[in-house]
Short mmCIF file of C-alpha atoms in Angstrom, two decimals:
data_model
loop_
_atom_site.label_atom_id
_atom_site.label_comp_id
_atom_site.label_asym_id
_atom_site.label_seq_id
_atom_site.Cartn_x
_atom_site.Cartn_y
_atom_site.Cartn_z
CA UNK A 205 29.13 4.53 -1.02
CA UNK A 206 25.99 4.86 0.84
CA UNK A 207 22.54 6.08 -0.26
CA UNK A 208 22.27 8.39 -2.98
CA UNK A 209 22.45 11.96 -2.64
CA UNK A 210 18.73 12.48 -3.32
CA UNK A 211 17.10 9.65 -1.63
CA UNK A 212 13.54 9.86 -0.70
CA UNK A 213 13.56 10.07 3.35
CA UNK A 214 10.16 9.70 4.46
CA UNK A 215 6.62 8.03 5.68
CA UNK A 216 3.66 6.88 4.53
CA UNK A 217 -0.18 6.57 4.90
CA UNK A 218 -3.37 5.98 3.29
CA UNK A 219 -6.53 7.95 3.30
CA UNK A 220 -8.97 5.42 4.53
CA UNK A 221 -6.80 4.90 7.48
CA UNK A 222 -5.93 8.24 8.25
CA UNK A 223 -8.13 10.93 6.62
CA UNK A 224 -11.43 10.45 8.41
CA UNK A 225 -13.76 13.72 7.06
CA UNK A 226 -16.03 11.23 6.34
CA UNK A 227 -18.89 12.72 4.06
CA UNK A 228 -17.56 15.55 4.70
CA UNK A 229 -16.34 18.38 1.62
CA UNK A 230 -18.87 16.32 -0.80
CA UNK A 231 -16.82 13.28 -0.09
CA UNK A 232 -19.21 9.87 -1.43
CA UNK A 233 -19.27 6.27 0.06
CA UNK A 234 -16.14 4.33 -0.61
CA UNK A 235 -16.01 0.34 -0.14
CA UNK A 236 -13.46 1.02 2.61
CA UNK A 237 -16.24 2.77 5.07
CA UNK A 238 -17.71 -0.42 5.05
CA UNK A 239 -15.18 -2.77 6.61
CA UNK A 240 -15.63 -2.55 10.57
CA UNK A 241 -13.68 -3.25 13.35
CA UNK A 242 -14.37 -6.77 14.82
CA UNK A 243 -15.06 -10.23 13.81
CA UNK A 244 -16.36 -8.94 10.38
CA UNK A 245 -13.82 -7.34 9.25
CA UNK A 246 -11.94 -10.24 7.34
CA UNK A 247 -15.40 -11.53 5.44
CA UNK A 248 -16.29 -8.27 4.26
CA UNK A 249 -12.44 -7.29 3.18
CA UNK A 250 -12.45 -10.65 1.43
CA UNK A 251 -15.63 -10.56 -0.34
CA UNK A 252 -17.62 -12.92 1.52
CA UNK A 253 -19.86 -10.97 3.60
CA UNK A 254 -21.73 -7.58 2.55
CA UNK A 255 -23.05 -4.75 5.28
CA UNK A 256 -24.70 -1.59 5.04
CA UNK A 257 -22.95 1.80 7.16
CA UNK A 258 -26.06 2.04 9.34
CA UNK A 259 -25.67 -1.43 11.02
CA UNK A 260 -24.52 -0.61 14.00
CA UNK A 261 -20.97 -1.68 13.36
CA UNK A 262 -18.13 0.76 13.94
CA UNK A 263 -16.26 1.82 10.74
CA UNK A 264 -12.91 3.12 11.68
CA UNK A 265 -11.97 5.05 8.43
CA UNK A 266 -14.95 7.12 8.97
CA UNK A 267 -12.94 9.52 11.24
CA UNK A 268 -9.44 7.75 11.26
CA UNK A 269 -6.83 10.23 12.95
CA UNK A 270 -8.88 12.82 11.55
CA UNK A 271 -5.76 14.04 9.42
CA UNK A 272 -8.03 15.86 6.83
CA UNK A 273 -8.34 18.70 9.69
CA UNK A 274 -4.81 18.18 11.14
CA UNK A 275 -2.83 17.94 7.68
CA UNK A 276 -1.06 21.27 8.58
CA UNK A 277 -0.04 19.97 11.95
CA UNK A 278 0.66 16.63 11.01
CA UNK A 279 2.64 17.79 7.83
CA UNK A 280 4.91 20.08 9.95
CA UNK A 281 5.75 17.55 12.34
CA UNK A 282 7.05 15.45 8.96
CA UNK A 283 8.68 18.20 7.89
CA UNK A 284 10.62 19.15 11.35
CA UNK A 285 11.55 15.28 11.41
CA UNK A 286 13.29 16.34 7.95
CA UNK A 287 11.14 14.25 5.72
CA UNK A 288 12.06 14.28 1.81
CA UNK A 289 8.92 12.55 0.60
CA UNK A 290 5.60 11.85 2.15
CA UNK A 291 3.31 9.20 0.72
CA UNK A 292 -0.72 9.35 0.88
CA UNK A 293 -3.31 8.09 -1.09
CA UNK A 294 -6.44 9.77 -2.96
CA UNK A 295 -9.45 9.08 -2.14
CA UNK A 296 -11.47 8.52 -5.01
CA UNK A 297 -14.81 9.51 -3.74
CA UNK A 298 -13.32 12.82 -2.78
CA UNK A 299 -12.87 13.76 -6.05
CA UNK A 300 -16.15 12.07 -7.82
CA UNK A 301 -18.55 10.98 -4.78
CA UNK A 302 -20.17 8.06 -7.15
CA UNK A 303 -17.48 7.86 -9.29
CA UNK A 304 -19.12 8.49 -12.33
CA UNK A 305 -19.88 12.08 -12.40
CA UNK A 306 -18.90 14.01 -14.88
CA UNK A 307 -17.59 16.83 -13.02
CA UNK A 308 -15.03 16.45 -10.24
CA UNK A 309 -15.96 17.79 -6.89
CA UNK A 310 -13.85 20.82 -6.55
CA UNK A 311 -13.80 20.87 -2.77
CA UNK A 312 -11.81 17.46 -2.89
CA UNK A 313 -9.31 18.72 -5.09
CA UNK A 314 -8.98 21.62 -3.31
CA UNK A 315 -8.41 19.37 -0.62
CA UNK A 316 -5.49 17.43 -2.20
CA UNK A 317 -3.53 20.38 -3.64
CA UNK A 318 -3.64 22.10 -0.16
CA UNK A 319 -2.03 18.93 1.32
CA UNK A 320 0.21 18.59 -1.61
CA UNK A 321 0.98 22.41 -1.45
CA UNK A 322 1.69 21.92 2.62
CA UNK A 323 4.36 19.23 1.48
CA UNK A 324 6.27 21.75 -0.89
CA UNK A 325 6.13 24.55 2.25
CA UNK A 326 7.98 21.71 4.22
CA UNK A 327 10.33 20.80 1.60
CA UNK A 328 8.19 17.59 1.32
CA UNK A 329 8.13 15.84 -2.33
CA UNK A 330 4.30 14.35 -2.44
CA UNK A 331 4.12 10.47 -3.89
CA UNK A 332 0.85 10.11 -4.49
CA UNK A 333 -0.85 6.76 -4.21
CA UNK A 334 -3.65 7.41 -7.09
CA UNK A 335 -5.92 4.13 -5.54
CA UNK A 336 -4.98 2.71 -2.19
CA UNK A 337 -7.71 0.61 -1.90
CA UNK A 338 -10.53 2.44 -2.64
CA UNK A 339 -13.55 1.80 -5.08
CA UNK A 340 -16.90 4.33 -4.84
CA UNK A 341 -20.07 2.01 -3.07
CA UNK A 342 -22.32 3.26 -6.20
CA UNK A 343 -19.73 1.73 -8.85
CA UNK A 344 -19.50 -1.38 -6.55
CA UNK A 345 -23.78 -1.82 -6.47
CA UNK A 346 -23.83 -0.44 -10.15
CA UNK A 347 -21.08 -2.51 -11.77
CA UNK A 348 -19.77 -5.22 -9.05
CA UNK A 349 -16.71 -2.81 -9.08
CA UNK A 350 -13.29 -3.66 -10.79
CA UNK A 351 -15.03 -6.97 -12.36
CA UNK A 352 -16.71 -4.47 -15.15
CA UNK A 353 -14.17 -2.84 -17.78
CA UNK A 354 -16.44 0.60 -17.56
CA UNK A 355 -14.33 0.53 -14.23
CA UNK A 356 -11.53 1.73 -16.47
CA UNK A 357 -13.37 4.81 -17.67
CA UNK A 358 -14.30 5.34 -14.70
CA UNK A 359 -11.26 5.63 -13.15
CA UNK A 360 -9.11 7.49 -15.78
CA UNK A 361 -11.44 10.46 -15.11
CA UNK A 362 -10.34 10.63 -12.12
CA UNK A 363 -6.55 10.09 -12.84
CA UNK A 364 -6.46 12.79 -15.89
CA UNK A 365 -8.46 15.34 -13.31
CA UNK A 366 -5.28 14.64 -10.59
CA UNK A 367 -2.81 14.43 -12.74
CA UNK A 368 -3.30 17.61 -14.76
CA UNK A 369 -4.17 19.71 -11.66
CA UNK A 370 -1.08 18.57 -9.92
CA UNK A 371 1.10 19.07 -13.05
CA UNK A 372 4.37 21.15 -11.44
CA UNK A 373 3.51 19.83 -7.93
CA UNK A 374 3.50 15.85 -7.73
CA UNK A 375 6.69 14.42 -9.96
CA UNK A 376 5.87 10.56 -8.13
CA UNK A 377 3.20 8.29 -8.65
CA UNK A 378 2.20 5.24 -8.06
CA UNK A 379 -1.15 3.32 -9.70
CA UNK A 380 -2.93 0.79 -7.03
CA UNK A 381 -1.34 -0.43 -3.93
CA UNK A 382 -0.57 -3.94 -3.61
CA UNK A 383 -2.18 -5.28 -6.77
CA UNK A 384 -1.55 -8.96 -5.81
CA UNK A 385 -3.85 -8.67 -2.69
CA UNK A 386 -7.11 -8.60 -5.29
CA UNK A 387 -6.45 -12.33 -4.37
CA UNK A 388 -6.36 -12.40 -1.03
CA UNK A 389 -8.97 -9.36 -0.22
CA UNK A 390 -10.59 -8.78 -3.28
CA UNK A 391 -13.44 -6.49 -1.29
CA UNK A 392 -11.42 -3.69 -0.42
CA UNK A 393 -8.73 -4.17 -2.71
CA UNK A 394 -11.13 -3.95 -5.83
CA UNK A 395 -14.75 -3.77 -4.75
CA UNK A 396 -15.18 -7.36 -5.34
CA UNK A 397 -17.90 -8.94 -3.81
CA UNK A 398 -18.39 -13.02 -4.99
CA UNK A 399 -22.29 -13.95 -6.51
CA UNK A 400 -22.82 -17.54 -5.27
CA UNK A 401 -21.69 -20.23 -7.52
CA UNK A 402 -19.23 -18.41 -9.15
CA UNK A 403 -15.89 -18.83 -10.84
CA UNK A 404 -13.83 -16.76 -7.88
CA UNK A 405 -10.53 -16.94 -9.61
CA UNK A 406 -12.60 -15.69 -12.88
CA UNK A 407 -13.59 -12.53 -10.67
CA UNK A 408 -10.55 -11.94 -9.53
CA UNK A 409 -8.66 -12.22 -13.37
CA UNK A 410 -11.47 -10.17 -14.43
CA UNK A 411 -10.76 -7.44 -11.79
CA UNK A 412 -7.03 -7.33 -11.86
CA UNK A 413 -6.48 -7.31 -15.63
CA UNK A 414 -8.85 -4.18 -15.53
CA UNK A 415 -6.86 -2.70 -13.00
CA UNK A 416 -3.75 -3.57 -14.91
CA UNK A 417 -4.62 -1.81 -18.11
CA UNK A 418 -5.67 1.16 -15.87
CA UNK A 419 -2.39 1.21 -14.73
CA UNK A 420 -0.99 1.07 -17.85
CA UNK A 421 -3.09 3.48 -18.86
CA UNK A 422 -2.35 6.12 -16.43
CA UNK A 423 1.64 5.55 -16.91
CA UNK A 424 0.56 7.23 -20.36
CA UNK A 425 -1.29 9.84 -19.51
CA UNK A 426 1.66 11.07 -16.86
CA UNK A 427 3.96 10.94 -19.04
CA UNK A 428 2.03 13.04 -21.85
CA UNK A 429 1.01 15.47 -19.16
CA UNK A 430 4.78 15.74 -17.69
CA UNK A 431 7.62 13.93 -18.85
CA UNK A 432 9.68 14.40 -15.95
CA UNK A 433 6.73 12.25 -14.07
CA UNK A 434 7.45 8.79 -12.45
CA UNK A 435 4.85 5.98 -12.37
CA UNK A 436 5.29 3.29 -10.01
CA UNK A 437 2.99 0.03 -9.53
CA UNK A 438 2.97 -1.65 -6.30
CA UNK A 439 3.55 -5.06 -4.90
CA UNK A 440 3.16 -6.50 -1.11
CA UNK A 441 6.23 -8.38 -0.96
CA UNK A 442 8.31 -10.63 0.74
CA UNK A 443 10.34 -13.59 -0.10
CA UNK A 444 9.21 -16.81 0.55
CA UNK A 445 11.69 -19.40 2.25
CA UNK A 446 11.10 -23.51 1.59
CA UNK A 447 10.32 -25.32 4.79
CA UNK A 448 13.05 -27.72 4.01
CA UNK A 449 15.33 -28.44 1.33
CA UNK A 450 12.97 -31.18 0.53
CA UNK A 451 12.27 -30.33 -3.67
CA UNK A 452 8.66 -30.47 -3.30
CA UNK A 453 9.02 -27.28 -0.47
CA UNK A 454 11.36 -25.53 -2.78
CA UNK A 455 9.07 -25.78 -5.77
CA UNK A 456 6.21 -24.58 -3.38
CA UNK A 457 8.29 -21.71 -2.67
CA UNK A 458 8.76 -20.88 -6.10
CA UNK A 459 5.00 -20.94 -7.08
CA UNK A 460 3.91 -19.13 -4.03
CA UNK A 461 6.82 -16.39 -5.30
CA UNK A 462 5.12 -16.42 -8.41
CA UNK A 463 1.48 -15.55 -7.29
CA UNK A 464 2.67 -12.62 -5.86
CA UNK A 465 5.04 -11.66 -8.70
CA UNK A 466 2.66 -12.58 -11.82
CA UNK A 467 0.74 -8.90 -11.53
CA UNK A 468 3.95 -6.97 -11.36
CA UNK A 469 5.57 -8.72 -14.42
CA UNK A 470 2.38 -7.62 -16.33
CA UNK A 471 2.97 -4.08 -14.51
CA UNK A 472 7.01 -4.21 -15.69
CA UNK A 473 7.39 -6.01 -18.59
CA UNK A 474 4.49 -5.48 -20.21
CA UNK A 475 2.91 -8.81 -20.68
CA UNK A 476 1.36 -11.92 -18.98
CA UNK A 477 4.12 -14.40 -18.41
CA UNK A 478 3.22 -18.08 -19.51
CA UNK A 479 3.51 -19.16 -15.67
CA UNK A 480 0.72 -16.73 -14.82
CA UNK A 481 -1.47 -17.86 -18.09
CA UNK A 482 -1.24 -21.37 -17.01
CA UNK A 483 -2.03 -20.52 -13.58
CA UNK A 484 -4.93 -18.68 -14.61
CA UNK A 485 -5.91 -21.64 -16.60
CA UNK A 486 -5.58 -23.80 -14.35
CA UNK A 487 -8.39 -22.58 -12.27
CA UNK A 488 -10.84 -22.40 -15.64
CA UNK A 489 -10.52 -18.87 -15.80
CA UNK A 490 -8.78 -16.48 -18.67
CA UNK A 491 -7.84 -13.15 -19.01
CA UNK A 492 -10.18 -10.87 -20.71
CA UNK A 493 -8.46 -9.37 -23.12
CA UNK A 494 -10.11 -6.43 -25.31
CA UNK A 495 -8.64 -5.55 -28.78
CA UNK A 496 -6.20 -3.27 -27.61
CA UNK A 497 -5.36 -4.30 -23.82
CA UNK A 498 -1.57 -6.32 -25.06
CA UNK A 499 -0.36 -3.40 -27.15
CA UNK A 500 -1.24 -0.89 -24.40
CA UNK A 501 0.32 -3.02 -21.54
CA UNK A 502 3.48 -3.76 -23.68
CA UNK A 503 3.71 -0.16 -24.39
CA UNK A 504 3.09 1.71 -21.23
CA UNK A 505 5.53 -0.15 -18.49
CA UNK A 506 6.35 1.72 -15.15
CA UNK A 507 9.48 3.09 -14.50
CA UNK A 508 9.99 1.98 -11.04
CA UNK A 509 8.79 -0.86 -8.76
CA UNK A 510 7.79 0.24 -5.28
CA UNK A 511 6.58 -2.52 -2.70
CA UNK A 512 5.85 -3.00 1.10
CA UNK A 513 7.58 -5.31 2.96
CA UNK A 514 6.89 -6.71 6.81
CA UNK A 515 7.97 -10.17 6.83
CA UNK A 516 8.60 -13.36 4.63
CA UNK A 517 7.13 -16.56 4.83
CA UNK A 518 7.46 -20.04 4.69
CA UNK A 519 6.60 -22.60 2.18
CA UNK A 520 5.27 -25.99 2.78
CA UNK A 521 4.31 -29.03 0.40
CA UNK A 522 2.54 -30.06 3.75
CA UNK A 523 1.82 -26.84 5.32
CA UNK A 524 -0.64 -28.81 7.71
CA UNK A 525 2.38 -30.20 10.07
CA UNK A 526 3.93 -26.96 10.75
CA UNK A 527 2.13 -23.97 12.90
CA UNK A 528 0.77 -20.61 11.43
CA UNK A 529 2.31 -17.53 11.45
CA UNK A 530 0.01 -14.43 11.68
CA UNK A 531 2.34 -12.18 8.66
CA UNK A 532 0.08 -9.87 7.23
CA UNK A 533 -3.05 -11.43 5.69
CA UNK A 534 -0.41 -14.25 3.83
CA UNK A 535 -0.86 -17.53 5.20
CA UNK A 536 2.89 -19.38 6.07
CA UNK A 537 4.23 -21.61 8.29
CA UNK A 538 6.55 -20.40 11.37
CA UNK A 539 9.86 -19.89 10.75
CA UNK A 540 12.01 -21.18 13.65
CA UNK A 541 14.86 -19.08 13.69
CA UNK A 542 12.95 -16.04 13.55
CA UNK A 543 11.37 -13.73 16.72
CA UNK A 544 7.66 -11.95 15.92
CA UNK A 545 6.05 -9.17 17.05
CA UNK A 546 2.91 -8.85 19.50
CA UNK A 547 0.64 -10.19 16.54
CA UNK A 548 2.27 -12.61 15.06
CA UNK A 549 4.57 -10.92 12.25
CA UNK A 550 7.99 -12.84 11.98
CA UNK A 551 10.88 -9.99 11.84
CA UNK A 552 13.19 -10.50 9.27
CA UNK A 553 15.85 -7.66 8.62
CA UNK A 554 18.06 -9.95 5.96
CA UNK A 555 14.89 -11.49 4.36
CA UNK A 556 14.52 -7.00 2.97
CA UNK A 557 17.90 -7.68 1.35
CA UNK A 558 16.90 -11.20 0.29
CA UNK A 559 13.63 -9.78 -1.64
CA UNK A 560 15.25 -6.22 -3.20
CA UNK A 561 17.92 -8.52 -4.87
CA UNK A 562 14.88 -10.55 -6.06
CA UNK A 563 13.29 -7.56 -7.39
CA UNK A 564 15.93 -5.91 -8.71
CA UNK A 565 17.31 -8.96 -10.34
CA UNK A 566 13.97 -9.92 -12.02
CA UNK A 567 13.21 -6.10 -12.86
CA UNK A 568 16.03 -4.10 -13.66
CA UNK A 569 14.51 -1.18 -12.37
CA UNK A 570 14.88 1.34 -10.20
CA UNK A 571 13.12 -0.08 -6.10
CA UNK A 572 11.29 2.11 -3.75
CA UNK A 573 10.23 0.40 -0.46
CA UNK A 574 6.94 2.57 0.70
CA UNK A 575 6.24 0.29 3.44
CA UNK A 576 8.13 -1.27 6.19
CA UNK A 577 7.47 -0.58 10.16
CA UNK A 578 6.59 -2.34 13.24
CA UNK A 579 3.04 -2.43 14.27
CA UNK A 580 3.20 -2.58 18.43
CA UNK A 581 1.13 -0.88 21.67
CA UNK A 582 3.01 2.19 22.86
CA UNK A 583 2.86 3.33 26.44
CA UNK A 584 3.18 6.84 27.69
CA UNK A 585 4.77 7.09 30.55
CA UNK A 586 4.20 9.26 33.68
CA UNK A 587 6.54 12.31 32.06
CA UNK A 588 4.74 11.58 29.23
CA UNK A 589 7.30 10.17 26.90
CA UNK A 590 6.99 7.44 24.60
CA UNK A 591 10.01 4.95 24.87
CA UNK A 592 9.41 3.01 21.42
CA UNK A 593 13.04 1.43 20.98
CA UNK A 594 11.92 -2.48 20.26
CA UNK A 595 10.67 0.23 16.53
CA UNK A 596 14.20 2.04 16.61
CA UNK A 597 15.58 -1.45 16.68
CA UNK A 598 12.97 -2.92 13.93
CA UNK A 599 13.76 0.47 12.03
CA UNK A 600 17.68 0.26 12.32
CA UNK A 601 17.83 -3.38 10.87
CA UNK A 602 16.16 -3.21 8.24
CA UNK A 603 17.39 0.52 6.85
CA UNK A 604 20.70 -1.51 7.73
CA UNK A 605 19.64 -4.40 5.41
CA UNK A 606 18.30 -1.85 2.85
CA UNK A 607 22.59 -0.25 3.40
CA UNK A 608 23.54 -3.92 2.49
CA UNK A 609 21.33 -4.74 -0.76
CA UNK A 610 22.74 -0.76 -2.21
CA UNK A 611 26.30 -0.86 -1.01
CA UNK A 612 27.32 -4.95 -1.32
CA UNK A 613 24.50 -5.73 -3.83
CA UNK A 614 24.11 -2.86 -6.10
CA UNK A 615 20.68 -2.44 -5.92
CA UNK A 616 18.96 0.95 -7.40
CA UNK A 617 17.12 2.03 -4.51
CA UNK A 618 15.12 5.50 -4.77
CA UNK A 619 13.73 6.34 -1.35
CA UNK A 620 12.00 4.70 1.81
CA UNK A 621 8.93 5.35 3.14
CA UNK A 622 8.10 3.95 6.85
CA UNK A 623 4.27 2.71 7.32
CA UNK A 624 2.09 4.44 9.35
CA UNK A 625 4.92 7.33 10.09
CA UNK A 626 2.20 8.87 12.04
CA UNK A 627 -0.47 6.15 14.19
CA UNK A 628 -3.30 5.49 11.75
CA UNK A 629 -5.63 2.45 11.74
CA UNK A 630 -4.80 -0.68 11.30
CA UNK A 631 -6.09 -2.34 7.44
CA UNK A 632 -5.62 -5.56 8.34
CA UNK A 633 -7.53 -5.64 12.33
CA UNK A 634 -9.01 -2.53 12.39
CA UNK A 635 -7.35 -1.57 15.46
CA UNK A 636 -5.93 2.07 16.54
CA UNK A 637 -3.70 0.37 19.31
CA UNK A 638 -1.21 -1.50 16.83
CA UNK A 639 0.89 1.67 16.05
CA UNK A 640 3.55 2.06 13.86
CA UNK A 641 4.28 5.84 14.06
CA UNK A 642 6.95 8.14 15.18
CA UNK A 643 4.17 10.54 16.22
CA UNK A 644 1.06 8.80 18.53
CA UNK A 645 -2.12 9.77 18.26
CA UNK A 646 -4.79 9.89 21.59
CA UNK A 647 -7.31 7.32 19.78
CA UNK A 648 -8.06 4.01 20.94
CA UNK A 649 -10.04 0.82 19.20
CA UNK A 650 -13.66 1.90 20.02
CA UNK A 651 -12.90 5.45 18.62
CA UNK A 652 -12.41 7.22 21.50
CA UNK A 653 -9.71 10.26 22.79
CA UNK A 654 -8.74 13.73 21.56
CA UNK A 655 -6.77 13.24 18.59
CA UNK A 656 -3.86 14.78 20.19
CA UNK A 657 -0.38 14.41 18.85
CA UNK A 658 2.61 13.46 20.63
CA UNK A 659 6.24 12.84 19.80
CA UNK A 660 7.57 9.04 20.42
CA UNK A 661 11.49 8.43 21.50
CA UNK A 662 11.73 7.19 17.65
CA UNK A 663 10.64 10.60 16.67
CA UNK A 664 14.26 12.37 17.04
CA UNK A 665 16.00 8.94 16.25
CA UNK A 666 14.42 9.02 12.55
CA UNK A 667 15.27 12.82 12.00
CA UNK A 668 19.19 11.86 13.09
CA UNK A 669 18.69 9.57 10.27
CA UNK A 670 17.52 11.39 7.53
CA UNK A 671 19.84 14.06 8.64
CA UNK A 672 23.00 11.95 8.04
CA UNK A 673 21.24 10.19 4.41
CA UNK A 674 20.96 6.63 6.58
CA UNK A 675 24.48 7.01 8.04
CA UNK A 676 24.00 7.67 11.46
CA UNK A 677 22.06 4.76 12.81
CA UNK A 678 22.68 4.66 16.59
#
């Protein structure tokens, strides 16, 4: 049976690890030109530690691969590699520098609907990630960020402004990128920086729910601007495995399943299930509902469920006996049967089937994986290759997994976007040398090289792919 006829073939990025252009077009401060490279990088992203950009730290996203002057080149090379989608995000303060203008800033439009206009010359369809991460400095100082409802407002200006310009152009969407990680880095994934003394959780509940009914929101507005629009939220996912078959790691399992599902329910079904009101609860917190949030999230569901997926973990009742993995910002303990990559990231081809049958089971909607890839150093070799196959390998077992959960499973799966299809900086470190890309890019971790780009082995081996819809493999 194979993929479907139309599947979306293709890679993605975001534009505070890519773009660069910093200030540049009328472009305003964004929370994400704040988190450095270095040792504090994880306090800021989590809300614990606040800088200013004149510190004398270096901010990576400030000129990234510098794709907002090499879109043309960059978006050829996607195109000659036969992509059928390409996934970036918007930057927010492109479009209103502090967020709460009332007039957008033209330039950053322009911006957009060249790149999205470059993708239709290729034969490209744009998915545009509408908040990837993002949140203007001057709402963050003036508000706290996502903790204030005006956020909302705020942020539907923006969305109407894209949406309606774009009308014809962009038919995919998706709201905010892995909404679950509000509760593991709540700085850059909402502008959340914690007061001392605080209720945390209460911040966090406070930030999410606002994001939710934003969501819902803009699932609305798309599909009274275009009805042929798709809105899709967006969870960072990956099953989690108990330690043992002891109950007590099994039930861990389940609730650790849960805290990254509980968002996405909201996002899908349309409502707060009682697991994630008693978890709330729990931690003296509540969701702060205004007169009209539980009609409009009931109403306004998405019509697909895209996530990213890099690894699973593993649950522990006791996670204090068994070592920790390094997966992706998601604490877990080491799975034993499993190899990892050079930082730490367990590789787990079967555990993609394991969590789209999850998904799909628990959803009933249609998937779309728009992230999976291996983050590793690349050498280039005295002819001046690039002979990446430990990521043709990553790459061929899990689109073989992906094969698996469509053709044995009968799993809906739209398309598949690889991370980082071109090298871009790393969220998580910060670094330039963890690459993930078919396409390398002369930059290293202190910012320095020419930004010159160069085709990798996996390059050709991707395009053979897409070519044959996922058939040809070898």
């Amino acid at each position: 049976m194979g993929f479907r006829k139309d599947f979306l073939w293709g890679g993605a990025v975001a534009a505070n690890q890519c773009e660069g252009g910093y200030r540049e077009g009328g472009r305003g401060l964004a929370n994400v030109d704040l988190v450095p490279h270095g040792p504090d990088r994880y306090p800021i992203a989590t809300g614990n530690l606040r800088i200013d950009a004149e510190d004398g730290h270096y901010f990576p996203s400030h000129e990234g691969i510098d794709f907002y002057h090499h879109y043309k080149e960059d978006i050829a090379l996607f195109g000659e590699m036969g992509f059928k989608t390409y996934r970036f995000s918007i930057a927010w303060t492109r479009i209103f520098p502090n967020g709460d203008e009332e007039q957008p800033n033209e330039a950053g439009l322009s911006f957009y609907e060249d790149v999205v206009k470059e993708c239709r010359k290729n034969g490209i369809e744009p998915l545009v990630t509408l908040n990837h991460f993002d949140c203007p400095m001057h709402l963050v100082l003036e508000f706290g960020g996502w903790r204030d409802r005006r956020m909302i407002d705020y942020f539907m200006r923006m969305t109407e402004v894209v949406i309606k310009r774009f009308k014809g152009l962009v038919k995919y969407y998706l709201t905010f990128n892995e909404v679950n990680m509000i509760l593991h880095m709540p700085f850059i994934a909402a502008g959340l920086c914690f007061e001392e003394g605080e209720n945390r959780t209460q911040a966090m509940i406070n930030c999410v729910h606002h994001e939710l009914v934003a969501s819902a929101l803009t699932t609305k507005l798309a599909h009274e601007v275009d009805p042929d629009i798709m809105v899709g939220c967006m969870l960072a996912a990956g099953a989690c495995y108990p330690e043992t078959c002891k109950p007590e790691d099994y039930f861990k399992a389940l609730c650790d399943d849960r805290e990254g599902f509980m968002f996405i329910d909201v996002q899908s079904r349309g409502y707060y299930p009682p697991y994630a009101l008693k978890w709330i609860e729990k931690r003296g917190a509540e969701v702060p509902f205004a007169e009209d949030d539980k009609d409009v999230l009931k109403k306004y569901t998405v019509d697909f469920i895209s996530f990213s997926y890099y690894n699973t973990r593993v649950s522990s009742a006791e996670p204090s006996k068994g070592q920790a993995s390094q997966g992706n910002i998601f604490g877990s303990v080491v799975n034993p049967y499993l190899e990892s990559s050079e930082w730490g990231w367990q590789i787990d081809p079967l555990g993609l089937r394991s969590t789209m049958n999850v998904l799909y089971d628990r959803y009933e909607k249609p998937l779309f994986i728009v992230e999976n890839g291996l983050g590793a150093r690349d050498v280039i070799e005295e002819d001046g290759s690039i002979q990446d196959d430990y990521r043709i390998n990553y790459l061929r077992s899990h689109i073989q997994a992906m094969k698996d959960a469509v053709d044995e499973d009968g799993v809906d799966l739209l398309g598949y976007t690889t991370w980082g299809c071109i090298d871009c900086i790393s969220n998580g470190t910060g670094e330039m040398e963890k690459r993930y890309g078919f396409i390398y890019v002369d930059r290293d971790n202190e910012g320095k090289g020419t930004f010159k780009r160069m085709k990798k082995k996996s390059f050709d081996w991707y395009k053979k792919v897409i070519a044959s819809n996922g058939e040809d493999l070898a």
